Coordinates of C-alpha atoms in Angstrom, one line a residue:
M1 CA 108.4 35.0 60.7
N2 CA 106.6 31.6 60.7
P3 CA 105.2 30.8 63.8
A4 CA 106.7 27.4 63.8
S5 CA 109.8 28.8 64.1
A6 CA 109.3 31.0 67.1
S7 CA 111.2 30.1 70.2
P8 CA 108.8 29.1 72.6
S9 CA 107.3 32.0 75.0
P10 CA 108.8 32.2 78.8
D11 CA 107.2 30.7 81.3
A12 CA 105.6 32.8 84.3
R13 CA 108.5 32.2 86.5
T14 CA 111.0 33.4 83.8
V15 CA 109.0 36.6 83.0
R16 CA 109.1 37.6 86.7
R17 CA 112.6 37.3 86.9
A18 CA 113.0 39.0 83.8
V19 CA 110.9 41.9 85.2
A20 CA 113.0 41.7 88.6
A21 CA 116.2 41.8 87.0
S22 CA 115.3 45.0 84.9
A23 CA 113.6 46.6 87.5
I24 CA 116.4 46.3 90.1
G25 CA 118.9 47.4 87.4
N26 CA 116.7 50.5 86.7
A27 CA 116.2 51.3 90.6
T28 CA 120.2 51.3 91.0
E29 CA 120.3 53.9 88.0
W30 CA 117.8 56.4 89.2
F31 CA 119.0 55.7 93.1
D32 CA 122.0 57.9 91.7
Y33 CA 119.7 60.5 90.1
G34 CA 117.6 60.4 93.1
V35 CA 120.6 60.9 95.8
Y36 CA 122.2 63.7 93.6
A37 CA 118.8 65.3 93.4
V38 CA 118.0 65.5 97.1
S39 CA 122.0 66.1 97.5
V40 CA 122.2 69.3 95.4
A41 CA 123.2 71.3 99.0
Y42 CA 125.9 68.8 100.0
I43 CA 127.4 68.6 96.5
T44 CA 127.5 72.5 96.5
H45 CA 129.2 72.9 99.6
N46 CA 131.7 70.1 99.2
F47 CA 132.8 70.6 95.3
F48 CA 131.4 74.1 94.0
P49 CA 131.6 76.9 97.0
G50 CA 130.6 80.0 95.9
P51 CA 127.5 82.4 94.7
A52 CA 127.3 80.4 91.8
G53 CA 127.4 76.9 93.4
T54 CA 124.0 75.8 93.0
L55 CA 123.9 76.3 89.1
L56 CA 127.2 74.5 88.9
A57 CA 126.0 71.6 90.8
L58 CA 122.8 71.5 88.6
S59 CA 125.1 71.9 85.2
T60 CA 127.1 69.1 86.5
F61 CA 123.9 66.9 86.6
A62 CA 123.0 68.2 83.2
F63 CA 126.4 67.5 81.6
S64 CA 126.2 63.6 82.3
F65 CA 123.3 64.0 80.0
L66 CA 125.0 65.5 77.2
I67 CA 127.2 62.1 77.3
R68 CA 124.1 60.0 77.0
P69 CA 123.6 60.0 73.3
L70 CA 127.1 58.9 72.9
G71 CA 125.9 55.9 75.1
G72 CA 123.1 55.2 73.0
M73 CA 125.2 55.3 69.8
V74 CA 127.8 52.8 71.4
W75 CA 125.7 50.3 73.3
G76 CA 122.3 50.4 70.9
P77 CA 123.9 48.9 68.1
L78 CA 125.9 46.4 70.4
G79 CA 122.9 45.6 72.1
D80 CA 121.3 44.6 68.8
R81 CA 124.2 42.8 67.5
F82 CA 125.4 40.8 70.7
G83 CA 122.4 40.8 72.6
R84 CA 120.4 42.6 75.5
K85 CA 121.9 40.5 78.3
R86 CA 125.7 41.4 77.6
V87 CA 125.4 44.9 77.3
L88 CA 123.3 45.3 80.3
A89 CA 125.7 43.7 82.6
L90 CA 128.3 46.3 81.3
T91 CA 126.3 49.0 81.8
I92 CA 124.9 48.1 85.4
L93 CA 128.9 47.5 86.3
L94 CA 129.7 51.0 84.6
M95 CA 126.7 52.9 86.5
A96 CA 127.3 51.3 89.8
G97 CA 131.1 51.6 90.0
A98 CA 130.8 55.3 88.7
T99 CA 128.2 56.3 91.3
C100 CA 130.2 54.5 94.4
A101 CA 133.5 56.3 93.4
I102 CA 131.5 59.3 93.8
G103 CA 131.2 58.5 97.6
L104 CA 134.9 58.1 97.7
L105 CA 135.9 61.5 96.1
P106 CA 137.9 64.1 98.1
T107 CA 136.1 67.5 98.1
Y108 CA 137.0 70.9 97.1
S109 CA 138.7 71.8 100.4
V110 CA 141.4 68.8 99.8
L111 CA 141.8 68.8 96.2
G112 CA 140.9 72.3 95.0
I113 CA 139.6 72.7 91.4
A114 CA 140.5 68.9 90.3
A115 CA 137.9 67.7 93.2
P116 CA 134.9 69.2 90.9
V117 CA 136.7 67.9 87.5
L118 CA 136.7 64.3 89.1
L119 CA 133.0 64.8 89.9
I120 CA 132.4 65.6 86.3
L121 CA 134.3 63.1 85.0
L122 CA 132.4 60.3 86.9
R123 CA 129.3 61.8 86.2
A124 CA 130.2 61.2 82.6
V125 CA 130.8 57.8 82.9
Q126 CA 127.3 57.5 84.5
G127 CA 126.0 58.9 81.4
F128 CA 127.7 57.1 79.2
S129 CA 126.3 53.8 80.8
T130 CA 123.0 55.2 81.0
G131 CA 122.9 55.6 77.3
G132 CA 122.7 52.0 77.2
E133 CA 121.2 51.0 80.4
Y134 CA 117.6 52.4 80.1
G135 CA 117.1 51.7 76.8
G136 CA 118.2 48.1 77.0
A137 CA 116.3 47.5 80.2
A138 CA 113.2 48.7 78.5
T139 CA 113.8 46.6 75.7
F140 CA 115.0 43.5 77.6
M141 CA 111.8 43.7 79.7
A142 CA 109.2 44.2 76.5
E143 CA 110.6 41.3 74.7
Y144 CA 110.2 39.1 77.9
A145 CA 106.6 40.0 78.3
P146 CA 103.4 38.7 77.5
D147 CA 101.7 40.6 74.6
R148 CA 98.5 41.3 76.3
R149 CA 99.9 42.1 79.6
R150 CA 103.4 44.3 78.4
G151 CA 102.0 47.4 80.3
F152 CA 101.3 45.8 83.4
F153 CA 105.0 44.0 83.3
G154 CA 106.4 46.9 81.6
S155 CA 105.5 49.5 84.6
F156 CA 107.6 47.6 86.8
L157 CA 110.6 48.9 84.9
E158 CA 109.3 52.4 86.4
F159 CA 108.4 51.1 89.6
G160 CA 112.1 50.5 89.7
T161 CA 112.8 54.2 88.6
L162 CA 110.7 55.7 91.6
A163 CA 112.0 53.0 94.2
G164 CA 115.2 54.2 93.3
F165 CA 114.3 58.0 93.6
A166 CA 112.4 57.2 96.9
F167 CA 114.9 55.2 98.5
G168 CA 117.6 58.0 97.8
S169 CA 115.3 60.4 99.4
L170 CA 114.6 58.1 102.5
I171 CA 118.5 57.4 102.7
V172 CA 119.2 61.6 103.0
L173 CA 116.2 61.7 105.1
M174 CA 117.2 59.1 107.8
G175 CA 121.0 61.0 107.6
E176 CA 119.6 64.2 108.5
T177 CA 117.5 63.0 111.2
F178 CA 120.0 60.8 112.7
V179 CA 123.2 62.6 112.5
G180 CA 122.1 66.0 111.4
N181 CA 122.7 68.2 108.6
D182 CA 126.3 69.3 109.5
A183 CA 127.4 65.7 109.6
M184 CA 125.8 65.2 106.3
N185 CA 127.4 68.1 104.8
D186 CA 130.9 67.0 106.3
W187 CA 130.6 63.0 105.7
G188 CA 127.1 61.5 105.7
W189 CA 126.6 62.5 102.1
R190 CA 129.1 60.0 101.1
V191 CA 127.0 57.1 102.3
P192 CA 124.1 57.1 99.8
F193 CA 126.4 57.2 97.0
L194 CA 128.5 54.1 98.7
L195 CA 125.0 52.2 98.6
A196 CA 125.0 52.0 94.7
A197 CA 127.7 49.4 94.8
P198 CA 125.8 46.5 96.6
L199 CA 122.6 47.1 94.4
G200 CA 124.3 47.2 91.4
L201 CA 126.0 43.3 92.4
I202 CA 122.4 42.5 93.0
G203 CA 121.1 43.7 89.8
L204 CA 124.2 41.8 87.7
Y205 CA 123.2 38.7 89.7
L206 CA 119.8 38.7 88.9
R207 CA 120.8 39.5 85.1
S208 CA 123.3 36.9 84.7
R209 CA 121.0 34.1 85.6
L210 CA 118.7 35.1 82.6
A211 CA 119.0 33.8 79.0
E212 CA 118.6 36.0 76.0
T213 CA 114.9 37.3 75.4
P214 CA 113.1 35.1 73.2
V215 CA 112.9 38.0 70.4
F216 CA 116.9 38.2 70.4
Q217 CA 117.0 34.4 69.9
E218 CA 115.0 34.5 67.2
L219 CA 116.9 37.3 65.5
E220 CA 120.5 35.5 66.2
A221 CA 118.8 32.3 64.5
A222 CA 117.9 34.0 61.2
G223 CA 121.3 35.6 60.8
K224 CA 120.0 39.5 61.6
S225 CA 121.5 40.2 64.7
E226 CA 125.0 40.4 62.4
K227 CA 123.6 42.7 60.1
S228 CA 122.1 45.1 62.8
A229 CA 125.4 46.5 63.7
S230 CA 126.1 47.8 60.3
M231 CA 122.8 48.6 59.0
G232 CA 120.9 49.7 62.3
L233 CA 121.9 53.5 62.2
K234 CA 121.3 53.7 58.5
D235 CA 117.9 51.9 58.9
L236 CA 116.8 54.2 61.6
V237 CA 117.5 57.5 59.4
V238 CA 116.4 56.2 56.1
K239 CA 113.6 53.6 56.9
Y240 CA 112.2 54.9 60.4
W241 CA 112.3 58.4 60.7
P242 CA 108.8 58.7 61.3
S243 CA 109.1 56.4 64.4
V244 CA 112.5 58.4 65.4
L245 CA 110.4 61.8 65.4
T246 CA 107.3 60.6 67.3
L247 CA 109.3 59.1 69.8
A248 CA 111.6 62.3 70.1
G249 CA 108.5 64.3 70.9
L250 CA 107.2 61.8 73.6
V251 CA 110.4 61.9 75.0
I252 CA 110.6 65.5 75.2
A253 CA 107.2 65.7 77.1
L254 CA 108.0 62.7 79.3
N255 CA 111.1 64.2 80.4
V256 CA 110.8 67.3 81.0
V257 CA 107.9 66.6 83.3
N258 CA 110.2 63.9 84.9
Y259 CA 113.0 65.6 85.6
T260 CA 111.4 68.8 86.7
L261 CA 109.2 66.8 89.3
L262 CA 111.4 64.1 90.5
T263 CA 115.2 65.9 90.0
Y264 CA 114.7 69.7 90.4
M265 CA 111.7 69.5 92.7
P266 CA 114.0 69.4 96.1
T267 CA 115.9 72.2 94.8
Y268 CA 112.7 74.5 93.7
L269 CA 111.0 73.6 97.1
E270 CA 114.3 74.7 99.1
T271 CA 115.4 77.9 97.2
V272 CA 112.2 79.2 95.9
A273 CA 109.5 77.9 98.3
G274 CA 111.8 78.3 101.4
L275 CA 110.8 75.1 102.8
E276 CA 113.3 73.1 105.0
S277 CA 115.4 70.2 104.1
Q278 CA 113.7 67.6 106.1
T279 CA 110.4 68.8 105.1
V280 CA 111.3 68.7 101.5
L281 CA 112.8 65.0 102.1
T282 CA 109.5 63.9 103.9
I283 CA 107.5 65.4 101.0
M284 CA 109.4 63.6 98.1
F285 CA 109.4 60.3 99.7
I286 CA 105.9 60.2 100.6
A287 CA 104.8 61.4 97.0
Q288 CA 107.4 58.7 95.0
F289 CA 106.1 56.1 97.4
V290 CA 102.6 56.6 96.7
M291 CA 103.3 57.1 92.9
M292 CA 104.8 53.6 93.0
L293 CA 102.1 52.2 94.5
V294 CA 99.9 53.5 91.7
I295 CA 102.2 52.8 88.8
P296 CA 101.3 48.7 88.3
A297 CA 97.7 49.7 88.1
A298 CA 98.3 52.5 85.4
G299 CA 100.5 49.8 83.4
A300 CA 97.7 47.0 83.9
L301 CA 95.1 49.8 82.8
S302 CA 97.0 50.5 79.5
D303 CA 96.8 46.7 78.7
R304 CA 93.0 47.3 78.5
V305 CA 92.4 50.5 77.3
G306 CA 95.5 51.6 75.1
R307 CA 98.6 53.6 75.4
K308 CA 97.3 56.4 73.6
P309 CA 94.1 57.5 76.0
L310 CA 96.5 57.3 79.1
W311 CA 98.9 59.4 77.5
Y312 CA 96.1 62.1 76.3
A313 CA 94.7 61.9 79.9
S314 CA 98.2 62.8 81.6
L315 CA 99.5 65.3 78.8
I316 CA 96.0 67.2 79.0
G317 CA 95.8 67.0 82.7
L318 CA 99.2 68.2 83.4
F319 CA 98.7 71.2 81.1
V320 CA 95.6 72.1 82.6
L321 CA 96.9 71.9 86.5
A322 CA 100.4 73.0 86.1
I323 CA 100.1 76.5 87.4
P324 CA 97.7 75.7 89.8
M325 CA 99.6 72.9 91.4
F326 CA 102.9 74.8 91.4
M327 CA 101.2 77.8 93.1
L328 CA 100.3 75.3 95.8
L329 CA 104.1 74.6 96.1
G330 CA 104.6 77.9 97.6
A331 CA 101.6 78.3 99.7
G332 CA 103.6 76.6 102.6
S333 CA 102.3 74.3 105.5
W334 CA 101.8 70.8 103.6
W335 CA 100.3 72.3 100.6
P336 CA 103.3 71.4 98.8
L337 CA 102.6 67.7 99.1
V338 CA 99.3 68.2 97.7
G339 CA 100.4 70.0 94.5
F340 CA 103.1 67.7 93.9
G341 CA 101.4 64.7 94.6
I342 CA 98.9 65.8 92.0
L343 CA 101.3 66.4 89.4
G344 CA 103.1 63.2 90.1
L345 CA 99.8 61.0 89.9
L346 CA 98.8 63.0 86.7
Y347 CA 102.5 62.1 85.2
I348 CA 102.2 58.2 86.3
P349 CA 100.0 57.2 83.1
Q350 CA 103.1 58.2 80.9
L351 CA 105.6 56.7 83.2
A352 CA 103.8 53.3 83.4
T353 CA 103.8 52.8 79.8
I354 CA 107.2 54.2 78.3
S355 CA 108.8 50.1 78.2
A356 CA 105.4 49.2 76.7
T357 CA 104.8 51.6 74.5
F358 CA 108.6 53.2 73.0
P359 CA 110.3 49.8 72.0
A360 CA 107.2 48.7 70.3
M361 CA 107.7 51.5 68.1
F362 CA 110.7 49.7 66.1
P363 CA 111.3 46.8 64.9
A364 CA 113.5 43.9 66.8
H365 CA 116.4 44.4 64.4
V366 CA 117.0 47.9 65.1
R367 CA 115.2 48.3 68.7
Y368 CA 117.7 48.6 70.9
A369 CA 119.6 51.4 68.9
G370 CA 116.4 52.9 67.8
F371 CA 115.2 53.5 71.3
A372 CA 118.5 54.2 73.1
I373 CA 119.6 56.6 70.6
T374 CA 116.2 58.7 70.1
Y375 CA 115.7 58.3 73.8
N376 CA 118.9 59.8 75.0
V377 CA 119.3 62.8 72.4
S378 CA 116.0 63.9 73.6
T379 CA 116.6 63.5 77.1
S380 CA 120.1 65.1 77.0
L381 CA 118.7 68.0 75.2
F382 CA 115.3 68.6 77.2
G383 CA 115.2 66.2 79.9
G384 CA 118.3 66.5 81.9
T385 CA 118.8 70.2 81.4
A386 CA 115.5 70.5 83.0
P387 CA 116.9 71.3 86.6
L388 CA 119.5 74.0 85.2
Y389 CA 117.2 76.0 82.8
N390 CA 114.4 76.1 85.2
Q391 CA 116.5 77.3 88.1
A392 CA 118.2 79.9 85.5
G393 CA 114.5 80.9 84.1
I394 CA 113.2 81.6 87.9
E395 CA 116.6 83.9 88.3
A396 CA 116.4 85.4 85.2
F397 CA 112.6 86.5 85.3
G398 CA 111.8 86.3 88.8
N399 CA 108.8 84.0 88.1
P400 CA 108.7 81.1 90.3
L401 CA 106.2 79.7 87.9
F402 CA 108.8 79.2 85.1
P403 CA 108.8 75.5 85.5
A404 CA 105.1 75.2 85.1
F405 CA 105.3 77.0 81.9
S406 CA 108.0 74.7 80.6
M407 CA 106.1 71.8 81.6
M408 CA 103.0 72.9 79.7
A409 CA 105.0 73.5 76.5
A410 CA 106.4 69.9 76.6
C411 CA 103.0 68.7 77.1
V412 CA 102.0 70.3 73.8
I413 CA 104.6 68.9 71.9
G414 CA 103.8 65.4 73.6
L415 CA 100.2 65.8 72.3
V416 CA 101.0 66.4 68.8
S417 CA 103.5 63.3 69.1
V418 CA 100.8 61.1 70.6
R419 CA 98.6 61.8 67.3
F420 CA 101.1 60.0 65.2
M421 CA 102.0 57.2 67.7
R422 CA 101.1 53.8 66.9
E423 CA 98.8 51.9 69.6
T424 CA 101.2 49.1 70.9
S425 CA 98.6 47.4 73.3
G426 CA 98.6 44.0 72.3
A427 CA 101.0 44.0 69.5
S428 CA 103.9 41.2 69.0
L429 CA 107.2 42.5 69.3
R430 CA 108.8 39.4 67.6
G431 CA 109.9 40.0 63.6
T432 CA 111.3 42.6 61.9
E433 CA 108.5 44.4 60.8
L434 CA 107.0 47.2 62.4
P435 CA 103.9 46.6 64.2
G436 CA 100.4 47.4 62.4
T437 CA 99.1 50.9 62.5
E438 CA 96.6 49.8 65.1
A439 CA 96.7 46.8 67.1
P440 CA 93.6 46.8 69.5
A441 CA 93.9 45.2 72.6
G442 CA 91.4 42.5 71.9
S443 CA 92.7 41.9 68.7
H444 CA 93.1 37.9 68.0
Q445 CA 95.1 38.7 65.0
V446 CA 98.2 40.8 66.4
G447 CA 100.7 39.1 69.0
Q448 CA 99.7 35.7 68.3
L449 CA 103.3 34.2 68.8
Q450 CA 103.6 35.6 71.7
Q451 CA 100.0 34.8 73.5
K452 CA 100.0 32.3 76.6

């Protein structure tokens, strides 16, 4: 594209608003997953009574991820054709509405089998909306951020992720502290789910005040957004399959670790390590809060040294220390906080660079679809199912280190994928061609259309 025809880069205030809108929407999405993760005991009690209740509750969590690829296939092409902003407005409404509705559901004691069926249906709605929400939010933020600071600004999307998890842990911890476990089992578990409604409205308000991304405006001006819906999926398979395979491997590594640490860990610490519920909630909140503080620094560092060195450091560190840290999780006292904290900090370099790395692997006219579909297929198969297969593995083999082995296997897949990943630090996201093979952060040739 001719630089002269490019739309002007957004000012700093607009970029900050775009970052806030993306992060708050993402926080709403992951607030739900965080609340569900730390409420598995309550969900089991109210919807899945019986000896297999915990596995059924985790299966319901995993089921929503099986719907996510469908959401990606629907929302992704729509986002490439009609705009990122419009699709994100719809997905956040669906997500917040379904989460709030869970807080209003009658329990098994009232409706019988209909109660868990309704819960599963609402989780399916959440999965469908999330299939467009996460890929769209990452694309939206990446296309607004300046090229040379995309890692820093993009890290705030995952700041929102951790904020959602941490806020969910904090709300449930406050409930346990002030009203007690019995009240939480009876009615208190509903409150965190109901809070999704105001969070979703705040995110929707912020998003509605923003214009479309400069990149999408250029696509519209060039008439290429109309082509995206019909040609996007075909282009992904025929022209961009190497990027699809590389991203799939990276997502496997990322999300096996993510859902083992941030979603399955409360269940693991209670059922395997034998910790009290309030202790588990405290550990989760402290570790997630510290991770929130660190993540912007990791994003900024990726702008200076590149994304690939951070991914290598994270994957190698997790592979080497997974078993020792999981041994600390069962050591009693506050050693689980140390083990979980170290694993969480080793994971941060991956988490901090998602929205700076993954959208840049596809050209603009198939970016939303490429990211959303590939990300959600890999996540549904290997990420969202992590709590279920980790718990099942422990019960089948009687080995509490099973989750460490699954993380190590995912890290091996990730290391192979990083080898084929383009270095996207400093590269421009404008235009309909893929970024160059290498784009050093100090290069004056890349990203020239969007430099400040």
